[in-house]
Every structure is written in structure tokens, then in C-alpha cells.
Tab-separated table of C-alpha atoms and ligand atoms in Angstrom:
chain	number	residue	atom	x	y	z
A	28	MET	CA	-13.639	-5.878	8.371
A	29	ASN	CA	-11.697	-4.627	11.153
A	30	THR	CA	-8.982	-1.544	10.707
A	31	SER	CA	-5.545	-2.768	11.008
A	32	ILE	CA	-3.030	-1.006	12.802
A	33	LEU	CA	0.906	-2.075	12.513
A	34	ILE	CA	2.629	-0.905	15.454
A	35	ILE	CA	6.721	-0.846	15.381
A	36	GLU	CA	8.128	-0.573	18.811
A	37	ASP	CA	10.817	-2.331	20.464
A	38	GLU	CA	9.075	-1.797	23.961
A	39	THR	CA	7.133	-4.482	24.197
A	40	SER	CA	5.580	-2.828	27.283
A	41	ILE	CA	4.653	0.383	25.325
A	42	ALA	CA	3.251	-1.668	22.511
A	43	ASP	CA	0.871	-3.952	24.569
A	44	VAL	CA	-0.617	-0.905	26.126
A	45	LEU	CA	-0.972	0.568	22.661
A	46	ALA	CA	-2.561	-3.134	21.412
A	47	TYR	CA	-4.950	-2.859	24.377
A	48	ALA	CA	-6.227	0.649	23.699
A	49	LEU	CA	-6.547	-0.054	19.762
A	50	LYS	CA	-8.449	-3.039	20.433
A	51	SER	CA	-11.007	-1.923	22.937
A	52	GLU	CA	-11.686	0.921	20.329
A	53	GLY	CA	-12.246	-2.421	17.569
A	54	PHE	CA	-8.827	-1.671	15.533
A	55	ILE	CA	-7.287	-5.125	14.896
A	56	THR	CA	-3.335	-4.723	15.872
A	57	THR	CA	-0.057	-5.999	14.648
A	58	HIS	CA	3.044	-5.706	16.663
A	59	CYS	CA	6.654	-5.646	15.300
A	60	THR	CA	10.387	-4.914	17.210
A	61	LEU	CA	12.346	-4.401	14.345
A	62	GLY	CA	12.548	-1.731	11.610
A	63	SER	CA	13.072	-4.231	8.938
A	64	ASP	CA	10.075	-6.365	10.079
A	65	GLY	CA	7.942	-3.666	10.146
A	66	LEU	CA	8.593	-2.598	6.595
A	67	GLN	CA	7.712	-6.122	5.678
A	68	GLN	CA	4.788	-5.524	7.156
A	69	LEU	CA	3.816	-2.575	5.179
A	70	ARG	CA	4.964	-4.664	2.118
A	71	SER	CA	1.758	-6.603	2.557
A	72	GLY	CA	-0.748	-3.550	2.112
A	73	LYS	CA	-3.096	-4.767	4.990
A	74	HIS	CA	-2.462	-2.192	7.110
A	75	ALA	CA	-4.545	0.936	7.429
A	76	LEU	CA	-2.108	3.029	9.358
A	77	ALA	CA	1.400	2.650	11.488
A	78	ILE	CA	2.580	3.717	14.833
A	79	MET	CA	6.137	3.826	15.149
A	80	ASP	CA	8.839	4.423	17.306
A	81	VAL	CA	11.591	6.450	16.476
A	82	GLY	CA	14.487	4.599	18.198
A	83	LEU	CA	14.237	0.789	17.202
A	84	PRO	CA	17.343	-2.094	17.662
A	85	ASP	CA	18.011	-2.534	13.483
A	86	MET	CA	17.171	0.576	12.011
A	87	ASN	CA	16.047	4.365	13.249
A	88	GLY	CA	12.263	5.111	12.305
A	89	PHE	CA	12.753	7.881	9.969
A	90	GLU	CA	15.082	5.122	7.773
A	91	VAL	CA	11.839	2.766	8.130
A	92	CYS	CA	9.354	6.117	7.118
A	93	ARG	CA	11.881	7.198	3.905
A	94	ALA	CA	11.810	3.617	3.017
A	95	ALA	CA	8.360	2.766	3.362
A	96	ARG	CA	7.177	6.194	1.325
A	97	LYS	CA	8.854	4.463	-1.936
A	98	PHE	CA	6.120	2.230	-2.078
A	99	THR	CA	2.875	2.953	0.575
A	100	ASP	CA	1.328	6.282	1.543
A	101	ILE	CA	-0.149	4.815	4.688
A	102	PRO	CA	-0.253	7.083	7.329
A	103	ILE	CA	2.516	7.146	9.742
A	104	LEU	CA	2.168	8.612	13.301
A	105	PHE	CA	5.647	8.649	15.300
A	106	LEU	CA	6.135	7.628	19.160
A	107	THR	CA	9.159	9.795	20.646
A	108	ALA	CA	10.726	10.258	23.623
A	109	ARG	CA	13.184	13.308	22.567
A	110	SER	CA	12.627	16.702	21.828
A	111	ASP	CA	15.368	16.775	19.407
A	112	GLU	CA	13.131	14.056	17.403
A	113	VAL	CA	10.331	15.989	17.195
A	114	ASP	CA	12.294	18.617	15.684
A	115	ARG	CA	13.299	16.179	12.727
A	116	ILE	CA	9.689	14.837	12.464
A	117	VAL	CA	8.433	18.325	11.638
A	118	GLY	CA	11.333	20.133	10.297
A	119	LEU	CA	12.412	17.191	7.929
A	120	GLU	CA	10.454	16.004	4.753
A	121	ILE	CA	10.150	12.628	6.081
A	122	GLY	CA	6.387	11.741	4.869
A	123	ALA	CA	5.480	11.493	8.693
A	124	ASP	CA	1.690	12.199	9.498
A	125	ASP	CA	1.761	13.096	13.229
A	126	TYR	CA	3.766	12.260	16.459
A	127	VAL	CA	3.092	11.781	20.023
A	128	THR	CA	5.699	12.185	22.669
A	129	LYS	CA	6.307	9.608	25.506
A	130	PRO	CA	4.792	9.269	28.093
A	131	PHE	CA	1.551	9.521	26.221
A	132	SER	CA	-2.344	8.521	27.343
A	133	PRO	CA	-3.056	5.748	24.768
A	134	ARG	CA	-6.744	7.400	24.649
A	135	GLU	CA	-5.148	10.380	22.871
A	136	VAL	CA	-3.094	8.360	20.851
A	137	VAL	CA	-5.825	6.386	19.646
A	138	ALA	CA	-7.984	9.493	18.911
A	139	ARG	CA	-4.791	10.659	17.055
A	140	VAL	CA	-5.304	7.534	14.829
A	141	ARG	CA	-8.898	8.067	14.847
A	142	VAL	CA	-8.155	11.704	13.037
A	143	ILE	CA	-5.401	10.917	10.659
A	144	LEU	CA	-7.602	7.642	9.315
A	145	ARG	CA	-10.382	10.105	8.564
A	146	ARG	CA	-8.099	12.849	7.000
A	147	HIS	CA	-6.679	10.244	5.008
A	148	SER	CA	-9.423	8.843	4.104
A	149	ARG	CA	-11.095	11.945	2.454
A	150	ALA	CA	-7.518	12.701	0.727
A	151	SER	CA	-6.884	9.961	-1.250
A	152	PRO	CA	-9.432	7.719	-2.905
A	153	SER	CA	-7.990	4.562	-1.772
A	154	GLY	CA	-10.427	4.429	1.045
A	155	SER	CA	-13.329	3.726	-1.378
A	156	ALA	CA	-13.968	0.357	-2.723
A	157	HIS	CA	-11.637	0.687	-5.407
A	158	TRP	CA	-8.759	-1.776	-5.687
A	159	PHE	CA	-7.006	0.191	-8.048
A	160	GLU	CA	-5.645	3.928	-8.434
A	161	VAL	CA	-4.073	4.873	-11.475
A	162	ASP	CA	-1.859	8.016	-11.254
A	163	THR	CA	-1.830	8.930	-15.122
A	164	PRO	CA	0.649	11.793	-15.076
A	165	GLY	CA	2.892	9.559	-12.720
A	166	ALA	CA	2.943	6.379	-14.730
A	167	ARG	CA	2.094	4.668	-11.366
A	168	ILE	CA	-0.746	2.558	-10.491
A	169	ARG	CA	-1.621	1.391	-6.917
A	170	PHE	CA	-3.246	-1.771	-5.934
A	171	CYS	CA	-4.949	-1.568	-2.212
A	172	GLY	CA	-2.879	0.655	-1.190
A	173	THR	CA	0.881	-0.200	-2.615
A	174	THR	CA	2.367	1.047	-5.456
A	175	LEU	CA	3.085	-1.615	-7.928
A	176	ASP	CA	6.555	-1.790	-9.263
A	177	LEU	CA	5.628	-2.661	-13.024
A	178	THR	CA	7.547	-2.414	-15.998
A	179	ARG	CA	6.694	-0.180	-18.953
A	180	TYR	CA	3.987	-3.034	-20.990
A	181	GLU	CA	3.010	-4.136	-17.312
A	182	TYR	CA	1.841	-0.327	-16.687
A	183	LEU	CA	0.168	0.085	-20.240
A	184	LEU	CA	-1.791	-3.029	-20.248
A	185	LEU	CA	-3.072	-2.973	-16.730
A	186	GLN	CA	-3.731	1.173	-17.141
A	187	TYR	CA	-5.633	0.064	-20.584
A	188	LEU	CA	-7.632	-3.041	-18.713
A	189	LEU	CA	-8.797	-0.839	-16.112
A	190	ALA	CA	-10.145	1.862	-18.389
A	191	GLN	CA	-13.188	0.187	-18.548
A	192	PRO	CA	-13.400	-2.746	-15.415
A	193	GLY	CA	-15.252	-5.970	-16.177
A	194	ARG	CA	-15.230	-4.942	-20.216
A	195	ILE	CA	-13.253	-8.202	-21.985
A	196	TYR	CA	-10.438	-7.869	-23.797
A	197	SER	CA	-9.345	-10.055	-26.583
A	198	ARG	CA	-5.387	-10.811	-26.740
A	199	GLU	CA	-5.700	-9.508	-30.622
A	200	LEU	CA	-6.753	-6.362	-29.139
A	201	LEU	CA	-4.697	-5.805	-26.390
A	202	MET	CA	-1.481	-6.786	-28.986
A	203	ASP	CA	-2.654	-3.827	-31.288
A	204	ALA	CA	-3.285	-1.433	-28.219
A	205	ILE	CA	-0.107	-1.504	-26.325
A	206	TRP	CA	2.575	-3.532	-28.133
A	207	HIS	CA	2.129	-1.587	-31.826
A	208	ASP	CA	5.248	-0.316	-31.885
A	209	ALA	CA	7.095	-3.125	-30.181
A	210	LEU	CA	9.653	-4.892	-32.105
A	211	ASP	CA	9.964	-8.040	-29.965
A	212	THR	CA	6.834	-9.627	-29.575
A	213	SER	CA	5.275	-13.053	-29.989
A	214	ASP	CA	1.954	-14.702	-29.547
A	215	ARG	CA	2.376	-15.313	-25.294
A	216	THR	CA	3.470	-11.811	-24.915
A	217	VAL	CA	0.242	-10.565	-23.641
A	218	ASP	CA	-0.224	-14.186	-21.662
A	219	THR	CA	3.222	-13.460	-20.446
A	220	HIS	CA	2.359	-10.274	-18.991
A	221	ILE	CA	-0.507	-11.188	-17.495
A	222	LYS	CA	1.260	-13.908	-15.901
A	223	THR	CA	3.908	-11.285	-14.109
A	224	LEU	CA	1.264	-8.771	-13.354
A	225	ARG	CA	-1.015	-11.362	-11.597
A	226	ALA	CA	2.349	-12.429	-9.714
A	227	LYS	CA	3.188	-8.904	-8.543
A	228	LEU	CA	-0.805	-8.387	-7.505
A	229	LYS	CA	-0.562	-11.539	-5.451
A	230	SER	CA	2.134	-10.305	-3.662
A	231	VAL	CA	0.038	-7.283	-2.572
A	232	ARG	CA	-2.910	-9.020	-1.576
A	233	ASP	CA	-2.665	-12.851	-2.146
A	234	ASP	CA	-6.805	-12.966	-0.856
A	235	ILE	CA	-7.989	-11.541	-4.476
A	236	ASP	CA	-7.258	-12.110	-8.068
A	237	PRO	CA	-8.504	-9.004	-9.968
A	238	ILE	CA	-7.526	-10.306	-13.403
A	239	LEU	CA	-9.842	-12.630	-14.968
A	240	THR	CA	-9.108	-15.277	-17.629
A	241	HIS	CA	-12.325	-15.493	-19.958
A	242	ARG	CA	-11.317	-18.843	-21.929
A	243	GLY	CA	-11.308	-18.329	-25.514
A	244	MET	CA	-12.097	-14.754	-25.466
A	245	GLY	CA	-9.447	-12.549	-23.436
A	246	TYR	CA	-8.714	-10.769	-20.236
A	247	SER	CA	-10.902	-8.372	-17.741
A	248	VAL	CA	-9.731	-6.686	-14.791
A	249	SER	CA	-11.925	-5.895	-11.300
A	250	ASN	CA	-11.549	-2.839	-9.791
A	251	GLY	CA	-13.345	-4.089	-6.717
A	252	SER	CA	-16.738	-2.224	-6.533
A	253	GLU	CA	-18.624	-2.675	-9.718
A	254	SER	CA	-18.201	-7.119	-9.075
B	13	LIG	CA1	12.435	2.163	21.337
């Protein structure tokens, strides 16, 4: 699968030059001119890196970056024309990975993209074949690079299933393990939580269904590499 790069830039001529340079190096690209569209693309979780202009028509790139950091750790490379913007990128904790000043050479941007992607795949296991990453101290689970917005019981259920990918857990076992101290449960509790979990996973990636139903037996989860 080719690596997908998201370009958020309102000047189409600049975006076209970048897209051309990236495509000729084997990347695939998606282009948005608005920050809001860019955020929507970032939520899809299908891009490996975002190249983002600071000055966008609807919101500035810093705002887009801050909003994106609430749900993804995708590397972000800023494009900027102004030195005072460079100061903000470097000085503030907005979560950018690098910047390039305009005018730039497309080759240089592609080279930076490669460096950042290499660094990122080493630093985080999201470059591995696994779909899920469980951050136990933070009580968070990432799915294909996107942090899931889970309720407490959804988190506990998914974390429990992920402890042994591929193993089939019966409803009874899951009820005992996860809802043992809950007051308000029914015999549909496991199924309804599986259903909401699936919907949340689907909103990130609608082409894979990691939670498997085993009729009369229970559920298992696949973490991408063992199946
Ligand atoms: Ca601009």
C-alpha cells in the first residue's frame, strides 16, 4: 500500500507542485484547501503525514494542529512564509514535527517527509502491522493511529479482548471480568457494547472489522498481524 500524504494548503499552485513531487516518489496525496476539511481527513486515520499551510482561509494551521493533536499523533510538517510564524512553530508546544519556509524546493519537502516518516515509525509502534495500541497508563486505545473516544466500559472491554488477540471470549466470561462491579447490566450488555465499539472502529476504518462474532461462543478481536 502506498503511503498517503495529506496536503492542507489553500494555494492550489503550491499544492499541485507538492503533490507532483510526492507522487513521483511513490506517495499518494489528498489535497484540502480548508482547515476544517483537513481535520475531517485527519480523522479518517488513513494518512501517514500531513503537510499544512499556516495561513488557511477558515482557520489557521496552528488551530488545525492543536485540534488534530486531541485525536492523532500523525506527523505534521508546516509550510510558512513568515519568520514570526516560524517562531511560533518552534517556540510553542503546538505539536508540529517540522517546518519548511516558502519559497521551498519540492525535493527538499519530499526529503523532509521521508526523514519524518522514518523517525515516526521508529518512535511509535503504529508503524508495525498491529491495528491497535493500548496505552494502559493513559487508559487510551489507538486504532490505526487514531485515538478512540471510548466510554469506560468500552475501553475495558476492548483492552480485555486485546490481551489475547484471536482468543474467543464468551459473554459470560466478559460479563464477569468487566461488569462484575456494575449495578445496571442485562444479558445484552456485552452485545450492546460490542455494537458501539464496532461503530467507533468503523468510523476510523470502514474497510476492516477487527471484532469477530463466533456464533454461540462469543467474541474475539484481531490485532492485524496474527490473522
Ligand atoms: Ca495560505
